Structure formats: structure tokens, C-alpha cells
Amino acid sequence: RGVLKSILEEHRQRIHGHRARGVFPGMAECVVVDGKVVYLDLCGCSHQDGRTRMSERTLFRGYSMMKPVTAVACMTLVEEGALRLDDPVSRYIPKFRDLKVCKKSGAGVVPLQRPMTVRHLIMHTSGFGYGPGIVDRGLRVVARSRAEKMYKDISLRQDSGEIDTLEKLCDALADRPLLFQPGSAYEYGLSFDVLGRVMEVASGRPLRALLVDRVLKPCGMLDTCWDVPRAKAGQVCGYYRILQGPGPRQRVLEKLDGAKVEHSAYVRGSAAHYPGRAGVPSGGGFWGTFRTGLLFSMRDVLLFCQMLLGEGEALSGARILQASTGRA
């Protein structure tokens, strides 16, 4: 315990030094050992303007931290028999029955050698990749990889609102070839967004309702959401990129999600300032070019992690998953 305490104190000093140099405006950290918080550090603010102090309820962009939440909700459906991991995805999304696959070398496509399954989606071996994200304040979107180039227009259509549901996203993906045969390779990508649609069809319920009722509410994750009203805009952390300052060790932060706090795409009614489709639930954690997605507080992340450590049982005593599933 003494060694841990000294290590954490060294870490705290290092982190506070980074903040003092302008690497970030604020941060929230905690360490839990045997179910007890042994380290908690809240410093700085959620934005450079210094108006809102950092707290355990400050909202951070969860991005792919959403995927474990989606996976847990999916496994509740598996436990109930509503779907099986080895079900073909085309059972729930018929348009995926005739997917094509990019040739390993050169142009052209080939047919599927095996059906894509729910397991492939969870394991990121489906053949889907990711589109590009924004790279600067001008909202420039640059596609570099093969996958980013293939999905760029889909990502932009998500941003514009043309694609505003998981069903429409899957319809668009059905027209694109997979990067590889399902099960033959690994590629981090849109698999969990497709999984979200599978879950909607299997359960007959919207993904948002599934996640809230099966994971967020029983875990006590009361802060987690997809967007906030204008009055709570300051609760959402700013989105910055680090630029080189005038000095050798100086850093300058450039705010990417609108000039003002209330311009963030996560704030309802902000699209005129910073285009993006806030409030669209996606199994993967964000929508379009990384502009919107799920928001977590540190408190809620802790509650979710404690549920996983409890083998599917939340701190509230609510059982989310069977113990055998939680251990697996």
C-alpha cells in the first residue's frame, strides 16, 4: 500500500505538471482497489475558459468505451435466447446476405466464402473498417487508409443527417465490399454499429432503450447520455487537439467542437455552429466523423467497471449478467 501511495503521488505531480504547461485544461482520475477508492484527483476545468470546474460528474466523450456497454447488453439477449453468437447477421439484416469482399490484391470483389456471424461483429473480424474523422477546426475530413476512403462518404452522410438511424447505416454498408472474408482477419471498425442494429431487430426495441434498461439504469449510470440541453453545455468537456507552442516545450490547445462551449455537437440545437447528429445511439460509441456519440462521467465508468469486476452484478445489487457470462 505504501508503494502504491508513493507511485500515485508521483503520478499526480506529473499530471498536474502537464496541466500547468497547457497540455489539457483539466482531468478526472480515480483508482479503486478491492472495491474502495484509494486515489481521487479532480483538477482544472472542463474547458479552457475556466468557467466549469472538473468533477466526478463532468461528461467525457466515451467513444469506443461504449463498445463494452453494447457487448454487455448483447450478452443479455444471448442469455435470453433472443439471439445467438453464431447466428448469421443476414438473419437480422437480410441485405447482408449477398455482401461482396475486396480482393486481397488489386481491384475487384469476390463473393462471401462464409456467412458473417454475430460473433464476427463482437470480435471485430467481420470485415468492416472505419471511416475518417475531422482533423482540424475547419472540420476538414481526410481519408488516409483504404477503409477510410471506402467509408468516407458514408461518414459525411451521417454528419449531414441523411443517414440518421442504424438501419440506414446498415443499408449503406450493404452496398460496400468487406475488407476481408469474415473470420479471416481483425479490423477495428463499424462492427459494433452493425451489432447495435442486430440487437434492435432481435429484441424489437430501439438500441437506446435496450442500453438504458439493461445496463445503464440497473448499474446506476445516471449521467450517461447522448446529448445535453444548452444549460448543461459546460458539463461536457471541450474537444481539443494539441499544437506546438512558440517554445520548445510549450503546447497550445485548439478547440475543435465549435468556438464556444454551447456550440458542441453534443449540445441540442447546436448544429448551426458545429454540424453533427447528436443523440443518435450507435453501438460503437460515435456517429459519423467522430463528432458525436455517448457521454460518460468518471462516476459512471467506475460503476460499469465495478459491475464487470462483480461478474455481472452491479454495486446496487442488480444482476446484469449471469455470473458465468460475467466471468467469461
Coordinates of C-alpha atoms in Angstrom, one line a residue:
R1 CA 0.0 0.0 0.0
G2 CA 2.8 2.4 0.8
V3 CA 4.5 1.7 -2.6
L4 CA 1.2 2.3 -4.3
K5 CA 0.7 5.6 -2.5
S6 CA 4.1 6.9 -3.5
I7 CA 3.6 5.9 -7.1
L8 CA 0.2 7.6 -7.2
E9 CA 1.6 10.7 -5.7
E10 CA 4.4 10.8 -8.3
H11 CA 1.8 10.3 -11.0
R12 CA -0.3 13.2 -9.5
Q13 CA 2.6 15.6 -9.6
R14 CA 3.4 14.6 -13.2
I15 CA -0.1 15.0 -14.4
H16 CA -0.5 18.4 -12.6
G17 CA 2.7 19.5 -14.3
H18 CA 1.2 18.6 -17.7
R19 CA -1.8 20.7 -16.9
A20 CA 0.3 23.6 -15.8
R21 CA 2.1 23.5 -19.2
G22 CA -1.3 23.7 -21.0
V23 CA -1.4 20.1 -22.3
F24 CA -5.0 19.9 -21.1
P25 CA -7.4 22.2 -19.2
G26 CA -8.5 19.6 -16.6
M27 CA -8.7 16.0 -15.7
A28 CA -10.5 13.5 -13.5
E29 CA -8.9 10.3 -12.2
C30 CA -9.5 7.7 -9.6
V31 CA -8.1 4.3 -8.7
V32 CA -10.1 1.6 -7.0
V33 CA -8.6 -1.3 -5.1
D34 CA -10.8 -4.1 -3.6
G35 CA -13.9 -2.0 -4.2
K36 CA -12.5 1.0 -2.4
V37 CA -11.4 4.3 -3.9
V38 CA -7.8 4.7 -2.9
Y39 CA -7.0 7.7 -5.2
L40 CA -9.2 10.5 -6.5
D41 CA -7.9 13.6 -8.3
L42 CA -10.1 16.3 -9.8
C43 CA -8.3 19.3 -11.1
G44 CA -8.7 22.1 -13.6
C45 CA -11.8 22.8 -15.7
S46 CA -13.8 21.1 -18.4
H47 CA -12.9 23.9 -20.8
Q48 CA -10.1 26.4 -21.3
D49 CA -12.5 29.2 -20.4
G50 CA -12.2 28.1 -16.8
R51 CA -15.9 28.6 -16.0
T52 CA -16.8 25.0 -15.0
R53 CA -14.6 23.1 -12.6
M54 CA -13.9 19.4 -13.2
S55 CA -15.9 17.0 -11.1
E56 CA -16.8 13.3 -10.9
R57 CA -20.0 14.2 -12.9
T58 CA -18.2 16.0 -15.8
L59 CA -19.1 14.4 -19.1
F60 CA -16.4 13.0 -21.3
R61 CA -16.7 11.7 -24.9
G62 CA -16.8 7.9 -24.4
Y63 CA -16.2 7.0 -28.0
S64 CA -15.2 3.3 -28.1
M65 CA -15.7 2.9 -24.3
M66 CA -19.3 2.4 -25.5
K67 CA -18.5 -0.9 -27.1
P68 CA -18.2 -2.9 -23.8
V69 CA -21.7 -1.5 -22.8
T70 CA -23.1 -2.7 -26.1
A71 CA -21.4 -6.1 -25.6
V72 CA -23.0 -6.5 -22.2
A73 CA -26.4 -5.6 -23.5
C74 CA -25.9 -8.0 -26.4
M75 CA -25.0 -10.8 -24.0
T76 CA -28.2 -10.3 -22.0
L77 CA -30.1 -11.0 -25.3
V78 CA -27.9 -14.1 -25.8
E79 CA -28.7 -15.3 -22.3
E80 CA -32.4 -14.9 -23.0
G81 CA -32.1 -16.8 -26.3
A82 CA -33.2 -13.8 -28.4
L83 CA -30.1 -14.2 -30.5
R84 CA -27.0 -16.5 -30.7
L85 CA -23.4 -15.6 -31.3
D86 CA -23.2 -17.9 -34.3
D87 CA -26.3 -16.6 -35.9
P88 CA -25.7 -15.2 -39.4
V89 CA -26.0 -11.5 -39.4
S90 CA -28.2 -11.8 -42.5
R91 CA -30.9 -13.4 -40.3
Y92 CA -31.4 -9.9 -38.9
I93 CA -30.2 -7.8 -41.8
P94 CA -31.3 -9.6 -45.0
K95 CA -29.3 -7.2 -47.2
F96 CA -26.1 -8.6 -45.8
R97 CA -26.8 -12.0 -47.4
D98 CA -25.1 -11.0 -50.7
L99 CA -22.1 -9.0 -49.4
K100 CA -19.0 -8.8 -51.5
V101 CA -15.4 -8.9 -50.4
C102 CA -12.4 -6.9 -51.7
K103 CA -9.8 -8.9 -53.4
K104 CA -6.6 -9.3 -51.5
S105 CA -4.6 -7.7 -54.3
G106 CA -5.8 -5.3 -56.9
A107 CA -9.3 -4.1 -57.8
G108 CA -12.4 -6.1 -57.9
V109 CA -14.5 -8.1 -55.4
V110 CA -15.3 -11.8 -54.7
P111 CA -18.3 -13.5 -53.1
L112 CA -18.5 -14.4 -49.4
Q113 CA -16.9 -17.7 -48.5
R114 CA -18.8 -18.0 -45.2
P115 CA -21.7 -16.1 -43.6
M116 CA -20.8 -13.1 -41.3
T117 CA -22.0 -14.0 -37.8
V118 CA -22.8 -12.1 -34.6
R119 CA -19.6 -13.5 -33.1
H120 CA -17.6 -11.9 -36.0
L121 CA -19.1 -8.5 -35.1
I122 CA -18.2 -8.8 -31.4
M123 CA -14.7 -9.9 -32.3
H124 CA -14.1 -7.2 -34.9
T125 CA -13.4 -9.9 -37.5
S126 CA -16.4 -9.1 -39.7
G127 CA -14.5 -7.2 -42.4
F128 CA -15.8 -3.8 -41.6
G129 CA -13.5 -0.9 -41.1
Y130 CA -13.9 2.8 -40.0
G131 CA -14.4 6.0 -42.0
P132 CA -12.2 9.1 -41.3
G133 CA -12.6 11.7 -38.6
I134 CA -12.2 15.5 -38.5
V135 CA -8.6 16.7 -38.4
D136 CA -8.8 20.5 -37.6
R137 CA -11.1 23.4 -36.6
G138 CA -12.1 23.8 -40.2
L139 CA -13.8 20.4 -39.9
R140 CA -11.6 19.0 -42.7
V141 CA -12.0 15.3 -43.1
V142 CA -9.0 13.4 -44.5
A143 CA -9.2 9.8 -45.6
R144 CA -5.8 8.1 -45.4
S145 CA -6.3 4.3 -45.2
R146 CA -8.1 2.0 -47.6
A147 CA -11.1 1.7 -45.2
E148 CA -11.3 5.4 -44.5
K149 CA -11.5 6.1 -48.3
M150 CA -14.2 3.4 -48.7
Y151 CA -16.4 4.7 -45.9
K152 CA -15.7 8.5 -46.2
D153 CA -19.0 9.4 -48.0
I154 CA -21.0 7.3 -45.5
S155 CA -19.4 9.2 -42.6
L156 CA -20.2 12.5 -44.2
R157 CA -23.8 11.4 -44.8
Q158 CA -24.1 10.5 -41.1
D159 CA -22.9 14.1 -40.3
S160 CA -25.4 15.7 -42.6
G161 CA -28.3 13.7 -41.2
E162 CA -29.0 11.8 -44.5
I163 CA -28.1 8.7 -42.5
D164 CA -29.7 9.1 -39.1
T165 CA -30.5 5.6 -38.0
L166 CA -28.6 2.3 -37.6
E167 CA -31.0 0.8 -40.2
K168 CA -29.9 3.4 -42.8
L169 CA -26.3 2.9 -41.9
C170 CA -26.5 -0.8 -42.5
D171 CA -28.3 -0.2 -45.8
A172 CA -25.4 1.9 -46.9
L173 CA -22.8 -0.6 -45.7
A174 CA -24.6 -3.4 -47.6
D175 CA -23.5 -1.7 -50.8
R176 CA -19.8 -1.7 -49.9
P177 CA -17.5 -4.7 -50.1
L178 CA -15.9 -6.0 -46.9
L179 CA -12.2 -5.5 -46.4
F180 CA -11.7 -9.3 -46.0
Q181 CA -13.6 -12.5 -45.6
P182 CA -15.4 -12.7 -42.2
G183 CA -13.3 -14.5 -39.6
S184 CA -10.1 -14.3 -41.6
A185 CA -8.6 -11.1 -40.1
Y186 CA -9.0 -8.4 -37.5
E187 CA -10.0 -4.8 -38.3
Y188 CA -11.3 -2.3 -35.7
G189 CA -14.3 -0.7 -37.3
L190 CA -18.1 -0.4 -37.6
S191 CA -18.8 -3.9 -36.4
F192 CA -20.4 -2.7 -33.2
D193 CA -22.7 -0.3 -35.0
V194 CA -23.9 -3.2 -37.1
L195 CA -24.2 -5.2 -33.9
G196 CA -26.5 -2.4 -32.5
R197 CA -28.8 -2.9 -35.4
V198 CA -28.8 -6.7 -35.0
M199 CA -29.8 -6.1 -31.3
E200 CA -32.7 -3.8 -32.4
V201 CA -34.1 -6.4 -34.8
A202 CA -33.6 -9.3 -32.4
S203 CA -35.3 -7.5 -29.5
G204 CA -37.8 -5.4 -31.4
R205 CA -36.7 -2.3 -29.4
P206 CA -34.5 0.7 -30.2
L207 CA -30.9 0.4 -29.1
R208 CA -31.1 3.4 -26.8
A209 CA -33.9 1.7 -24.8
L210 CA -32.0 -1.6 -24.7
L211 CA -28.9 0.1 -23.3
V212 CA -30.7 2.2 -20.8
D213 CA -33.0 -0.6 -19.4
R214 CA -30.5 -3.5 -19.5
V215 CA -27.2 -1.7 -18.5
L216 CA -27.2 2.0 -17.7
K217 CA -30.2 2.2 -15.3
P218 CA -29.5 -1.0 -13.3
C219 CA -25.8 0.0 -13.0
G220 CA -26.8 3.4 -11.7
M221 CA -25.2 5.2 -14.6
L222 CA -27.4 8.3 -14.3
D223 CA -25.1 10.7 -16.1
T224 CA -24.5 8.7 -19.3
C225 CA -26.3 10.2 -22.3
W226 CA -26.0 11.1 -25.9
D227 CA -26.6 14.8 -25.8
V228 CA -27.3 17.6 -23.2
P229 CA -29.5 20.7 -23.2
R230 CA -27.9 24.1 -23.7
A231 CA -28.0 24.8 -19.9
K232 CA -25.7 21.9 -19.3
A233 CA -23.2 22.6 -22.1
G234 CA -20.4 23.4 -19.7
Q235 CA -20.7 19.9 -18.2
V236 CA -19.4 18.4 -21.5
C237 CA -15.6 18.5 -21.7
G238 CA -14.2 20.5 -24.6
Y239 CA -12.7 18.7 -27.6
Y240 CA -9.1 19.9 -28.3
R241 CA -6.0 19.0 -30.3
I242 CA -2.5 19.8 -29.1
L243 CA -0.4 22.1 -31.2
Q244 CA 3.2 23.1 -30.8
G245 CA 3.6 26.4 -29.0
P246 CA 6.3 29.1 -29.5
G247 CA 8.7 27.5 -27.1
P248 CA 10.3 24.0 -27.3
R249 CA 8.1 22.5 -24.5
Q250 CA 5.1 24.8 -24.9
R251 CA 1.8 23.5 -26.1
V252 CA -1.3 25.3 -27.5
L253 CA -4.8 23.8 -27.4
E254 CA -7.0 24.3 -30.4
K255 CA -10.8 23.7 -29.7
L256 CA -12.3 21.6 -32.4
D257 CA -16.0 21.4 -31.4
G258 CA -17.1 25.0 -32.1
A259 CA -15.8 28.3 -31.0
K260 CA -18.0 28.4 -27.8
V261 CA -18.9 25.8 -25.2
E262 CA -22.5 25.8 -26.3
H263 CA -21.5 25.1 -30.0
S264 CA -20.5 21.5 -29.3
A265 CA -22.4 18.9 -31.4
Y266 CA -23.3 17.2 -28.2
V267 CA -25.5 20.2 -27.2
R268 CA -29.0 20.2 -28.6
G269 CA -29.7 22.8 -31.2
S270 CA -26.0 23.5 -31.9
A271 CA -25.9 22.2 -35.5
A272 CA -25.8 25.7 -37.0
H273 CA -22.4 26.2 -35.3
Y274 CA -21.0 22.7 -35.4
P275 CA -22.7 20.3 -37.7
G276 CA -23.3 16.8 -36.3
R277 CA -26.1 14.4 -35.5
A278 CA -26.2 14.4 -31.7
G279 CA -28.4 11.9 -29.9
V280 CA -28.1 9.1 -32.4
P281 CA -27.3 5.9 -30.4
S282 CA -24.6 3.7 -32.1
G283 CA -23.2 0.5 -30.7
G284 CA -19.7 1.6 -31.4
G285 CA -19.8 4.9 -29.4
F286 CA -19.8 7.7 -32.0
W287 CA -21.6 8.8 -35.1
G288 CA -20.1 10.0 -38.4
T289 CA -16.7 11.7 -38.3
F290 CA -16.3 11.3 -34.5
R291 CA -18.3 14.5 -33.8
T292 CA -21.0 12.9 -31.6
G293 CA -21.6 9.8 -29.6
L294 CA -22.1 8.7 -26.0
L295 CA -21.1 10.8 -23.0
F296 CA -19.8 9.2 -19.8
S297 CA -18.9 10.7 -16.4
M298 CA -16.0 9.2 -14.4
R299 CA -18.6 8.2 -11.8
D300 CA -20.5 6.1 -14.4
V301 CA -17.4 4.5 -15.8
L302 CA -16.5 3.4 -12.3
L303 CA -19.9 1.9 -11.7
F304 CA -19.7 0.0 -15.0
C305 CA -16.2 -1.4 -14.3
Q306 CA -17.4 -2.4 -10.8
M307 CA -20.2 -4.4 -12.4
L308 CA -17.7 -6.2 -14.6
L309 CA -15.5 -6.9 -11.6
G310 CA -18.6 -8.2 -9.8
E311 CA -19.1 -10.8 -12.6
G312 CA -22.2 -9.1 -13.8
E313 CA -23.6 -7.8 -10.5
A314 CA -23.8 -4.1 -10.1
L315 CA -22.9 -2.3 -6.8
S316 CA -26.7 -1.7 -6.4
G317 CA -27.1 -5.5 -6.2
A318 CA -28.9 -5.7 -9.6
R319 CA -27.7 -8.6 -11.7
I320 CA -27.0 -7.5 -15.2
L321 CA -25.4 -10.8 -16.5
Q322 CA -25.3 -14.3 -15.2
A323 CA -22.1 -14.9 -13.2
S324 CA -20.8 -17.4 -15.8
T325 CA -21.2 -14.9 -18.5
G326 CA -19.6 -12.2 -16.4
R327 CA -16.6 -14.4 -15.7
A328 CA -16.2 -15.2 -19.4

